[in-house]
Tab-separated table of C-alpha atoms in Angstrom:
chain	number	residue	atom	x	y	z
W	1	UNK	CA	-68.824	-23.434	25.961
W	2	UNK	CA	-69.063	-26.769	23.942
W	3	UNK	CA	-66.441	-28.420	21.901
W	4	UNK	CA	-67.818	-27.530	18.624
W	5	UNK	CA	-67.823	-24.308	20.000
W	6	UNK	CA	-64.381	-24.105	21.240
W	7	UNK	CA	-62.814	-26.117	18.087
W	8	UNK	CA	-64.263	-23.821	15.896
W	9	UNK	CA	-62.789	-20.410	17.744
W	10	UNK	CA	-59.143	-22.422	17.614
W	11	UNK	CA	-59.825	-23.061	14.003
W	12	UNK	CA	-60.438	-18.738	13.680
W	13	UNK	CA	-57.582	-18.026	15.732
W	14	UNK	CA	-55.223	-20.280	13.515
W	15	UNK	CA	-56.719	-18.639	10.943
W	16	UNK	CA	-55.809	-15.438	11.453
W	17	UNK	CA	-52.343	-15.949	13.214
W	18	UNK	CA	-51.661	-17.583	9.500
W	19	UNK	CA	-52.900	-14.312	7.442
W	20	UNK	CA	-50.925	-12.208	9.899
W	21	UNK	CA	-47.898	-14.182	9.438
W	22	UNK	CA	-48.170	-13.963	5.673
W	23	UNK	CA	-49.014	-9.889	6.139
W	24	UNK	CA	-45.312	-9.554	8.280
W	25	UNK	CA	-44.073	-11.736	5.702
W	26	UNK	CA	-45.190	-9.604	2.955
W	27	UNK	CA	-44.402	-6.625	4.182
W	28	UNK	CA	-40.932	-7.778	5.380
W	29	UNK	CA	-40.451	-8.729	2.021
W	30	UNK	CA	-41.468	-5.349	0.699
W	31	UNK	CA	-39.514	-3.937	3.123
W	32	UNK	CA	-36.448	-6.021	1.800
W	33	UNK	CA	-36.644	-5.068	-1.529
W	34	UNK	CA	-37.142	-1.194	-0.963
W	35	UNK	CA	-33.792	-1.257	1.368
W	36	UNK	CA	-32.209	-3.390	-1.692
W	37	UNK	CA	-32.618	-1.209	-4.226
W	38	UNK	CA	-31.779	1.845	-1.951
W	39	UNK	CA	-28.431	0.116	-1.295
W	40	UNK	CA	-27.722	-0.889	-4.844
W	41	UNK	CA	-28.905	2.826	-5.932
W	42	UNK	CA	-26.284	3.912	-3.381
W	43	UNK	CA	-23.855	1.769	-4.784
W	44	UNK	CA	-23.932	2.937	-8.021
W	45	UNK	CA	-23.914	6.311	-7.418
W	46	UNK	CA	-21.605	5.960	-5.202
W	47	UNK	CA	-19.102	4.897	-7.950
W	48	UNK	CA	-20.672	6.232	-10.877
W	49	UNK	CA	-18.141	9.174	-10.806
W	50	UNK	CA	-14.350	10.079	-10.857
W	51	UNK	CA	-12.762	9.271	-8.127
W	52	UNK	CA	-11.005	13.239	-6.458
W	53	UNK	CA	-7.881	12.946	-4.977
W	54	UNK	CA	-6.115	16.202	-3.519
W	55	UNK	CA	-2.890	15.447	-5.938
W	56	UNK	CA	-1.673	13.704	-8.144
W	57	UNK	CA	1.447	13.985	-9.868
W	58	UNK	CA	3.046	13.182	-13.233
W	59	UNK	CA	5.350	10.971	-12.238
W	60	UNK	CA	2.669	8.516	-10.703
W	61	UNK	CA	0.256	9.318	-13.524
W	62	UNK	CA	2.727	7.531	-15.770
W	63	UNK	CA	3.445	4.627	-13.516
W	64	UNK	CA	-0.472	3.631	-13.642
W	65	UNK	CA	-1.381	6.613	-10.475
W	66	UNK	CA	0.881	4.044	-7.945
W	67	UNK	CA	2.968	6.897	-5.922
W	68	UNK	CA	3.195	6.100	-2.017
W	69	UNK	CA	6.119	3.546	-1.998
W	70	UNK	CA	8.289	4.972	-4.507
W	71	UNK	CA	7.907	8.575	-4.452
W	72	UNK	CA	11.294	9.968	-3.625
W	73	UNK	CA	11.211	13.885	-4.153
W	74	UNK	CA	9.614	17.166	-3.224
W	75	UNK	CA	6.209	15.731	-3.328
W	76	UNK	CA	6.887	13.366	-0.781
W	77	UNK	CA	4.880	15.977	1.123
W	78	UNK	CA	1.898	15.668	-0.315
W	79	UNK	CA	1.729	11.941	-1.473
W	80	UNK	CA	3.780	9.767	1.842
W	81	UNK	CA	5.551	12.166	4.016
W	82	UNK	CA	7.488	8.996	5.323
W	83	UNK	CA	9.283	9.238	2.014
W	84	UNK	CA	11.239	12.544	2.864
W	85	UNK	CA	13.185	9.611	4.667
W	86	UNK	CA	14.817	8.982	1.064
W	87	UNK	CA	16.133	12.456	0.577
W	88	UNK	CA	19.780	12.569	0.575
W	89	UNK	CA	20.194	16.059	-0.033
W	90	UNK	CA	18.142	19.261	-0.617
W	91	UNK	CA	15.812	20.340	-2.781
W	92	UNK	CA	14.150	23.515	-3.677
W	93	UNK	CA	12.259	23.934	-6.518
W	94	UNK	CA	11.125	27.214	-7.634
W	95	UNK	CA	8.378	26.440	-10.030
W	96	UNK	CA	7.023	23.081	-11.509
W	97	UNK	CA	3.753	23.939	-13.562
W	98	UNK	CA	2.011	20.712	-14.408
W	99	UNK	CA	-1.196	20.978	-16.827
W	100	UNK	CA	-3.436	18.478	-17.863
W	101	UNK	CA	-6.517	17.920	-20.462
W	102	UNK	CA	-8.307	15.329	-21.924
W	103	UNK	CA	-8.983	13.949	-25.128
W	104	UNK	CA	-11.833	15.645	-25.920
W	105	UNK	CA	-10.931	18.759	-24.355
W	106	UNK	CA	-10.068	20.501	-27.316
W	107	UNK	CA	-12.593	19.431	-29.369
W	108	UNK	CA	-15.399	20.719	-26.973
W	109	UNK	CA	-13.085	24.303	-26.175
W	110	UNK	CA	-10.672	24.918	-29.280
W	111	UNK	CA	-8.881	28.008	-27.980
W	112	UNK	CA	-10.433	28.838	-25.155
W	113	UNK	CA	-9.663	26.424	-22.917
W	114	UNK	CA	-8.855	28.789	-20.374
W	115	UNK	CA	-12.595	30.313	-20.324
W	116	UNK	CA	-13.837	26.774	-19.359
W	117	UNK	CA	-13.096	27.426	-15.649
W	118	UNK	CA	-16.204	29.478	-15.612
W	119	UNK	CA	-19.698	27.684	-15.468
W	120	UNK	CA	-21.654	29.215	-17.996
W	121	UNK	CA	-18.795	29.405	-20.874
W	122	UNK	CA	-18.456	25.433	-19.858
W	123	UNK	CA	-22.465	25.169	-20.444
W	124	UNK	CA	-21.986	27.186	-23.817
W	125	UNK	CA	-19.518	24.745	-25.059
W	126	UNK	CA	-20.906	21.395	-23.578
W	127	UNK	CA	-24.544	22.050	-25.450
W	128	UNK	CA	-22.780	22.150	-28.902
W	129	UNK	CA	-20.326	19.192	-27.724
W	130	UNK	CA	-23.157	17.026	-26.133
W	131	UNK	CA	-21.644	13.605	-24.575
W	132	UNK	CA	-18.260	14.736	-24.620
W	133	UNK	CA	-15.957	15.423	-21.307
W	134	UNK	CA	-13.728	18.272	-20.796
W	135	UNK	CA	-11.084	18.504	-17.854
W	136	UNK	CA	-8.492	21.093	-17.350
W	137	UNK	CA	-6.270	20.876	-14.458
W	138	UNK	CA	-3.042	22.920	-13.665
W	139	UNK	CA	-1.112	22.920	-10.909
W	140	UNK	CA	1.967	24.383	-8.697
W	141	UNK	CA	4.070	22.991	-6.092
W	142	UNK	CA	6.944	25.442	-5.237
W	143	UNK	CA	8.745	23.850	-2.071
W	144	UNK	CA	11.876	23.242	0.173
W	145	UNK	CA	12.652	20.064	1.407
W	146	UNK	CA	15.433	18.671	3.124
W	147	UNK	CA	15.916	15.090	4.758
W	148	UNK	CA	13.189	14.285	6.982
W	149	UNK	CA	11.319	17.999	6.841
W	150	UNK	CA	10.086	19.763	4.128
W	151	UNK	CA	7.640	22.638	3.188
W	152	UNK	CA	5.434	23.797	0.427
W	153	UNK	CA	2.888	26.147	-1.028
W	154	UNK	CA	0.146	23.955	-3.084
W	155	UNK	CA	-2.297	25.397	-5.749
W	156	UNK	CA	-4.841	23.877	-8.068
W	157	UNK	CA	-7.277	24.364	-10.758
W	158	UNK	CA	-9.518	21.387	-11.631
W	159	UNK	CA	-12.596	21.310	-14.174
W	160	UNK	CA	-14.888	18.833	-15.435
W	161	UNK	CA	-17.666	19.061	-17.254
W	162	UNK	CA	-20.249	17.317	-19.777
W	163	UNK	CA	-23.769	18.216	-21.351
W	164	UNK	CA	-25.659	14.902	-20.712
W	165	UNK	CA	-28.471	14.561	-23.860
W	166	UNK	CA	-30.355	11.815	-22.658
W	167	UNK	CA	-30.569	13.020	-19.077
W	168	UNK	CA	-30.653	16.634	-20.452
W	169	UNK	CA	-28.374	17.649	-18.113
W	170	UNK	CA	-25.299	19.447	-17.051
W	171	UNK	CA	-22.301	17.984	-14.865
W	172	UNK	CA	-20.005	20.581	-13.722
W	173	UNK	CA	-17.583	19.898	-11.055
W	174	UNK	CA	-15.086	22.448	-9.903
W	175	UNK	CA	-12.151	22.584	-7.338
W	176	UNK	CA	-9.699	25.368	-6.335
W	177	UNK	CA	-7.227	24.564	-3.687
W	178	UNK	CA	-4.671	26.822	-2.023
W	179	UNK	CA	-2.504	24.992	0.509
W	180	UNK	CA	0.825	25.612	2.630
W	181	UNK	CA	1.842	22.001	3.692
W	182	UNK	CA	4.838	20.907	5.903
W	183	UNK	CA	5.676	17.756	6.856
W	184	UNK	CA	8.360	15.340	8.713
W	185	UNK	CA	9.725	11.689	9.056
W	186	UNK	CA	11.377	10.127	11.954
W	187	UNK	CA	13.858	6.920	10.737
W	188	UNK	CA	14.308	3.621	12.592
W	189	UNK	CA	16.181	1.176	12.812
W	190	UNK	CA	18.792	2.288	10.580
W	191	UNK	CA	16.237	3.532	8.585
W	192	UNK	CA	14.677	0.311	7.284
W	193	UNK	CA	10.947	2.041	8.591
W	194	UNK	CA	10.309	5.533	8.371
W	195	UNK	CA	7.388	7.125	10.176
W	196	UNK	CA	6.108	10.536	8.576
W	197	UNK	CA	3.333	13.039	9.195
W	198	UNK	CA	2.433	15.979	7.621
W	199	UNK	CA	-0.100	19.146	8.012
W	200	UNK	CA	-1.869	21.227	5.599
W	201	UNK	CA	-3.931	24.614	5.842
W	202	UNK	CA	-6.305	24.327	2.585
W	203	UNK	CA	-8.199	27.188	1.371
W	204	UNK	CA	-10.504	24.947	-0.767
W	205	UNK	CA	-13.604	26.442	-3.611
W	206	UNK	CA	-15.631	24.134	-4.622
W	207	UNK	CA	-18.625	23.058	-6.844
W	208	UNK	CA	-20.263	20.075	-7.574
W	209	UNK	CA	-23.191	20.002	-9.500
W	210	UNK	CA	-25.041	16.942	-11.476
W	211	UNK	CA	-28.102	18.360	-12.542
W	212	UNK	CA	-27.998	21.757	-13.587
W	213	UNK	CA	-30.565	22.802	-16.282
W	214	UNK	CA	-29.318	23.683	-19.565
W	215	UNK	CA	-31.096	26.283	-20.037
W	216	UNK	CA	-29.420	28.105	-17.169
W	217	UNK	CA	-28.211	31.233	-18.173
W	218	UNK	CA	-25.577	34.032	-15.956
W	219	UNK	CA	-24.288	30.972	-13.919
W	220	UNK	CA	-21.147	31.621	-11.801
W	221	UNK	CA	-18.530	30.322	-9.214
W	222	UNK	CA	-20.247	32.864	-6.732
W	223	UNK	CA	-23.261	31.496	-7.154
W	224	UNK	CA	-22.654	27.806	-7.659
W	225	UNK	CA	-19.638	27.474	-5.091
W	226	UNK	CA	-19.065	26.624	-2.239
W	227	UNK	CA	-15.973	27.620	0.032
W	228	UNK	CA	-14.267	26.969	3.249
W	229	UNK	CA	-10.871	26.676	5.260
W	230	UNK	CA	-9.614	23.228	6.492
W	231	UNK	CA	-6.926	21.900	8.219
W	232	UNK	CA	-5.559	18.364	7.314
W	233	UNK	CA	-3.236	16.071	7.930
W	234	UNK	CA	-1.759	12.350	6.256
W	235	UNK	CA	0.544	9.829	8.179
W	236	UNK	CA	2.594	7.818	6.341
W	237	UNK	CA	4.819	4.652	6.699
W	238	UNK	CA	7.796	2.792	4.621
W	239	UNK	CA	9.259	-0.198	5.133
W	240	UNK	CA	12.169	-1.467	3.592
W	241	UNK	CA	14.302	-4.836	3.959
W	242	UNK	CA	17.734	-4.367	3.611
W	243	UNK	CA	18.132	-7.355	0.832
W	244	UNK	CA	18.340	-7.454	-2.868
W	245	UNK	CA	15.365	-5.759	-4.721
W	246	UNK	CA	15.060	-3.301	-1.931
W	247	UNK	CA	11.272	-4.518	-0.995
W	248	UNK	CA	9.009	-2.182	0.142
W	249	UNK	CA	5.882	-1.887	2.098
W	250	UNK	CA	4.281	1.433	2.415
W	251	UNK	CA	1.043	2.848	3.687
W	252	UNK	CA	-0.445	6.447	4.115
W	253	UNK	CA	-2.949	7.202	6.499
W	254	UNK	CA	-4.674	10.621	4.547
W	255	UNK	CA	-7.069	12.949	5.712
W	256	UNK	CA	-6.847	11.676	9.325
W	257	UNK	CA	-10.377	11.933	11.273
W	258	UNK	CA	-11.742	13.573	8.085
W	259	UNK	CA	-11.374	17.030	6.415
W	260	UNK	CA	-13.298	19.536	7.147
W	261	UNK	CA	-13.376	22.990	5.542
W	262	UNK	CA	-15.536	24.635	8.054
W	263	UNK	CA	-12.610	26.166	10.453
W	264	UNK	CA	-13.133	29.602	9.147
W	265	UNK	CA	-15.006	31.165	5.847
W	266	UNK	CA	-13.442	30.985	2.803
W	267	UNK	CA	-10.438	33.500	1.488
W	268	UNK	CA	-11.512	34.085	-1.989
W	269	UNK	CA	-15.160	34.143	-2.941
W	270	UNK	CA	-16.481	33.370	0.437
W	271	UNK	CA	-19.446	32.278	-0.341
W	272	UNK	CA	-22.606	30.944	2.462
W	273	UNK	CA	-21.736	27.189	2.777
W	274	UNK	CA	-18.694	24.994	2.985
W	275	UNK	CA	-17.659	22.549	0.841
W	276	UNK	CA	-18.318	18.708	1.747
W	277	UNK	CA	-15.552	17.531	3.865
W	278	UNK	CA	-13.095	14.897	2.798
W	279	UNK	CA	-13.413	11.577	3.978
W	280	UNK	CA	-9.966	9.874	5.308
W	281	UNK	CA	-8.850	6.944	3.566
W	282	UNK	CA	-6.109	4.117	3.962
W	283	UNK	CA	-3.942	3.377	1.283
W	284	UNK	CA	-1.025	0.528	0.790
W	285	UNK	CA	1.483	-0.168	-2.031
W	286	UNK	CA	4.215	-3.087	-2.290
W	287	UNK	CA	7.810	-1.800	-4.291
W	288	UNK	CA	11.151	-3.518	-5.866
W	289	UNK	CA	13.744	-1.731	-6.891
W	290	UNK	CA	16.254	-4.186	-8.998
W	291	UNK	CA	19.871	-2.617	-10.538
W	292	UNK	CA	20.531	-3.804	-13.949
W	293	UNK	CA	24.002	-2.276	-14.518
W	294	UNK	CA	25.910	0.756	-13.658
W	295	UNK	CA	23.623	3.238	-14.762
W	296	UNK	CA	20.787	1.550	-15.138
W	297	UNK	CA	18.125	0.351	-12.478
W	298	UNK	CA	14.191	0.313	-12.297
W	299	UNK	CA	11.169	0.400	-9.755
W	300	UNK	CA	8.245	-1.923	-9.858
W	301	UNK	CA	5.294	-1.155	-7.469
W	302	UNK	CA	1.113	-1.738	-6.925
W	303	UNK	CA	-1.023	0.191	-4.989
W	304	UNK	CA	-4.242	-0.095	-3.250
W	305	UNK	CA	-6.747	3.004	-2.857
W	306	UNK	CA	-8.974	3.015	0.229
W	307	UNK	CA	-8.681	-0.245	1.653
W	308	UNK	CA	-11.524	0.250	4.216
W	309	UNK	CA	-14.311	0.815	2.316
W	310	UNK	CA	-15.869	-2.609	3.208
W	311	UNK	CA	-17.017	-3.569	-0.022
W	312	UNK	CA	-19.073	0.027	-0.939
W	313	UNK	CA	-17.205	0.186	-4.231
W	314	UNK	CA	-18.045	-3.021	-6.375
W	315	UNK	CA	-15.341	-1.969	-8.900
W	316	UNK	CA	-11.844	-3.124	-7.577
W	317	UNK	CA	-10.102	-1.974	-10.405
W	318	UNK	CA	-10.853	1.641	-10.165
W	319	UNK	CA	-9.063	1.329	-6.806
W	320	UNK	CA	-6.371	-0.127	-8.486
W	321	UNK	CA	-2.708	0.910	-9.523
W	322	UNK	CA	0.290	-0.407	-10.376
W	323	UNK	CA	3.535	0.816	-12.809
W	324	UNK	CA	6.954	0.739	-13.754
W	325	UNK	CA	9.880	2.934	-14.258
W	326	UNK	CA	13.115	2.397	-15.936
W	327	UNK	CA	15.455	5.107	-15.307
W	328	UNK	CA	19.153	5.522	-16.866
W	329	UNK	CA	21.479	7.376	-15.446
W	330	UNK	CA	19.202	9.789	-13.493
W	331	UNK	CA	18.863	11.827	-16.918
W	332	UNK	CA	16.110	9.707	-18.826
W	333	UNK	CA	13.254	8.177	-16.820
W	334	UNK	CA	10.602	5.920	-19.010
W	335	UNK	CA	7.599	4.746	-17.285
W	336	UNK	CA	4.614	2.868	-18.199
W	337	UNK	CA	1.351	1.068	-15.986
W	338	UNK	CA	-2.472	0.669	-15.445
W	339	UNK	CA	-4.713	2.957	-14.103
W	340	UNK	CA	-7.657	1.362	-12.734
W	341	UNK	CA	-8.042	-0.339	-16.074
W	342	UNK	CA	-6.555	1.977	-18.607
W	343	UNK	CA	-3.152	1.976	-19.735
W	344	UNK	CA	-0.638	4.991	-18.590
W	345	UNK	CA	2.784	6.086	-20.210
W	346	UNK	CA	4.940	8.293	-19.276
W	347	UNK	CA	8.803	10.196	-20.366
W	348	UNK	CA	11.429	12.434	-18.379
W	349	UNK	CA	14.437	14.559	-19.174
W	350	UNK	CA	16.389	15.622	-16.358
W	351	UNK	CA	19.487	18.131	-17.144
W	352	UNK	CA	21.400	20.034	-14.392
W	353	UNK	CA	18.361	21.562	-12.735
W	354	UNK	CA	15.944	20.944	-15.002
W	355	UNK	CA	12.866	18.974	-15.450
W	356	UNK	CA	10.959	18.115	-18.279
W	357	UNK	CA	8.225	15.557	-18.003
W	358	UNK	CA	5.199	14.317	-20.311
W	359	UNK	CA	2.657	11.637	-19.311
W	360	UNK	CA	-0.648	10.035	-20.677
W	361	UNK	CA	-3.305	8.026	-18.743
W	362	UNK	CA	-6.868	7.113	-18.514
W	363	UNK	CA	-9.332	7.547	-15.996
W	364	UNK	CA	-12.387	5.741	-15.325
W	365	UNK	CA	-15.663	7.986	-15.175
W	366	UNK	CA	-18.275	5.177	-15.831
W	367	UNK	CA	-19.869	2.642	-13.348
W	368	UNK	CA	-18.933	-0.642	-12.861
W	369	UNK	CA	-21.937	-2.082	-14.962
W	370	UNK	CA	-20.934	0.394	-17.619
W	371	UNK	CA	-16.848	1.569	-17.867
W	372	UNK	CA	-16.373	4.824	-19.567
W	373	UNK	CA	-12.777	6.197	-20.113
W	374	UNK	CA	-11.566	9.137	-20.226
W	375	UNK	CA	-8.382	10.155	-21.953
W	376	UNK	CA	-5.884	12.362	-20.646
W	377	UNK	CA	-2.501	13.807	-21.692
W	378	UNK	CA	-0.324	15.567	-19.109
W	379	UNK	CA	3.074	18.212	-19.770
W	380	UNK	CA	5.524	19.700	-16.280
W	381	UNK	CA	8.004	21.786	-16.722
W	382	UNK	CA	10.489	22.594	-13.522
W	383	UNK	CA	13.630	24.545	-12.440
W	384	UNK	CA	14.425	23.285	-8.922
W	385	UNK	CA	18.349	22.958	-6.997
């Protein structure tokens, strides 16, 4: 071969290796930006919703949802079982109903609130209240709890729902739990850390639907739901120094190794599938505890939700918690803190063995690009000695 000849094939073959490199190129690129926008699309769905949690109380609700290094009662159980470490005597309550609605929940149901735990009455009411939320949630935690052990049957009844116009949709999500949940606490070194675990058998319905036509008609929880039987557990942790202010770090370990709820068929509707299984989480919280006088002291704390996500939730704040309680005398309790980014307030009356408790918070139900609150106003009455 001649030199033309061979300077001319080395000229092709540079040539092409250069329009295959920009073809990879291209194609990475295009590659690049698909993945992109099917992480950011995960992103914001994946907090463009309320965040569940199996309880929350109305204590916490009032002190901005911040529980897990303060709580001190009967629902110790379900929120840090280290904390039945506090308990310095018994407790058994024999009912504590706690409801809650939102703002717009009696615009969108007037009287019928109770109705709006089936599907299609929700759907009825949501088409004539379009771009409106409704929740209802009600809840009872009859127990007995002693230092260091406790035990408790746990139901619930949560809705929400909302007619969507410019998606021309309908949201509907629906939960039902039945639970029996016991739990302990080991304390060490003179019980400035307290170790705590606790198990609970969960009979759980649920639904959760984000596009269901409005034109649906004869919809139901048999046919919408889904329902299983889990088995869960939470560790928990407190420590305390033993100097002024009583500092606190706590932790709680929940839904260890994840939830599932497909140990055995449901118990109520029993319908084909189980629902989606609960994924565990790590929170933290930080707590003071100053006296002011003889009958008067308070509690200061922040809280953390799901510290391991690893950045998957670009809005911090709906993670975030922190609140305030002033208490006098053990007989009026005022309380006030931030919920994500709303505002919370809350008010207790404690005589002999009663309980009476109101609270008010918001809860974020937007995206981080687009915050969206919703309103909610909570009431507990309990007898408990």
């Amino acid at each position: 071969m001649s030199f033309p000849d061979s300077l001319s094939t080395t000229v092709w073959i540079i040539a092409v290796r250069i329009k295959m490199n920009r073809l990879i190129a291209e194609t990475t690129s295009m590659k690049m930006r698909i993945l992109l926008g099917l992480i950011i699309c995960c992103r914001l769905s994946a907090h463009a919703e309320e965040r569940y949690e199996f309880y929350n109380g109305i204590r916490a609700l009032g002190m901005g949802g911040a529980s897990i290094a303060v709580v001190n009662d009967e629902t110790a159980l379900l929120v840090n079982p280290a904390a039945l470490g506090k308990l310095r005597d018994y407790f058994i309550t024999i009912i504590d109903p706690e409801i809650a609605v939102s703002q717009q929940t009696e615009e969108i149901a007037g009287t019928d609130i109770l109705k709006m735990i089936g599907p299609q009455s929700a759907l009825e009411k949501a088409l004539v209240n379009a771009d409106k939320r409704m929740h209802l949630r009600s809840q009872l935690f009859p127990s007995i709890v002693v230092p260091n052990f406790g035990f408790g049957l746990f139901a619930k009844y949560e809705v929400n729902s909302e007619f969507e116009s410019t998606a021309n949709v309908f949201k509907y999500d629906y939960t039902n739990d039945y639970a029996g949940v016991f739990g302990f606490n080991f304390r060490l070194f003179s019980g400035m850390m307290k170790l705590g675990a606790s198990a609970r058998v969960v009979n759980r319905v649920e639904i959760r639907k984000e596009d269901i036509d409005p034109t649906s008609t004869g919809l139901s929880l048999k046919t919408l739901a889904s329902e299983g039987l889990g088995i869960a557990s939470d560790l928990g942790l407190v420590i305390t120094a033993p100097v002024a202010l009583l500092p606190s770090i706590a932790g709680v370990y929940r839904d260890v190794g994840r939830t599932s709820y497909t140990f055995r068929d449901g118990l109520l509707i029993n319908p084909a599938n189980a629902p989606s299984s609960t994924a565990e989480t790590i929170d933290v919280a930080l707590s003071i505890h100053p006296i002011h006088g003889r009958q008067m002291r308070s509690t200061w704390t922040i809280e953390y939700r799901d510290v391991f996500t690893y950045g998957k939730e670009t809005d911090q704040l709906r993670r975030t918690h922190a609140g305030v309680e002033l208490n006098y005398a053990d007989a009026l309790f005022v309380r006030a803190g931030m919920n994500q980014r709303y505002w919370t307030a809350g008010l207790e009356l404690a005589m002999f063995n009663y309980q009476f408790q109101a609270a008010s918070y918001g809860e974020e139900v937007g995206t981080a690009a687009e915050t969206r609150e919703d309103r909610r106003y909570v009431v507990k009455f309990s007898f408990r000695f």
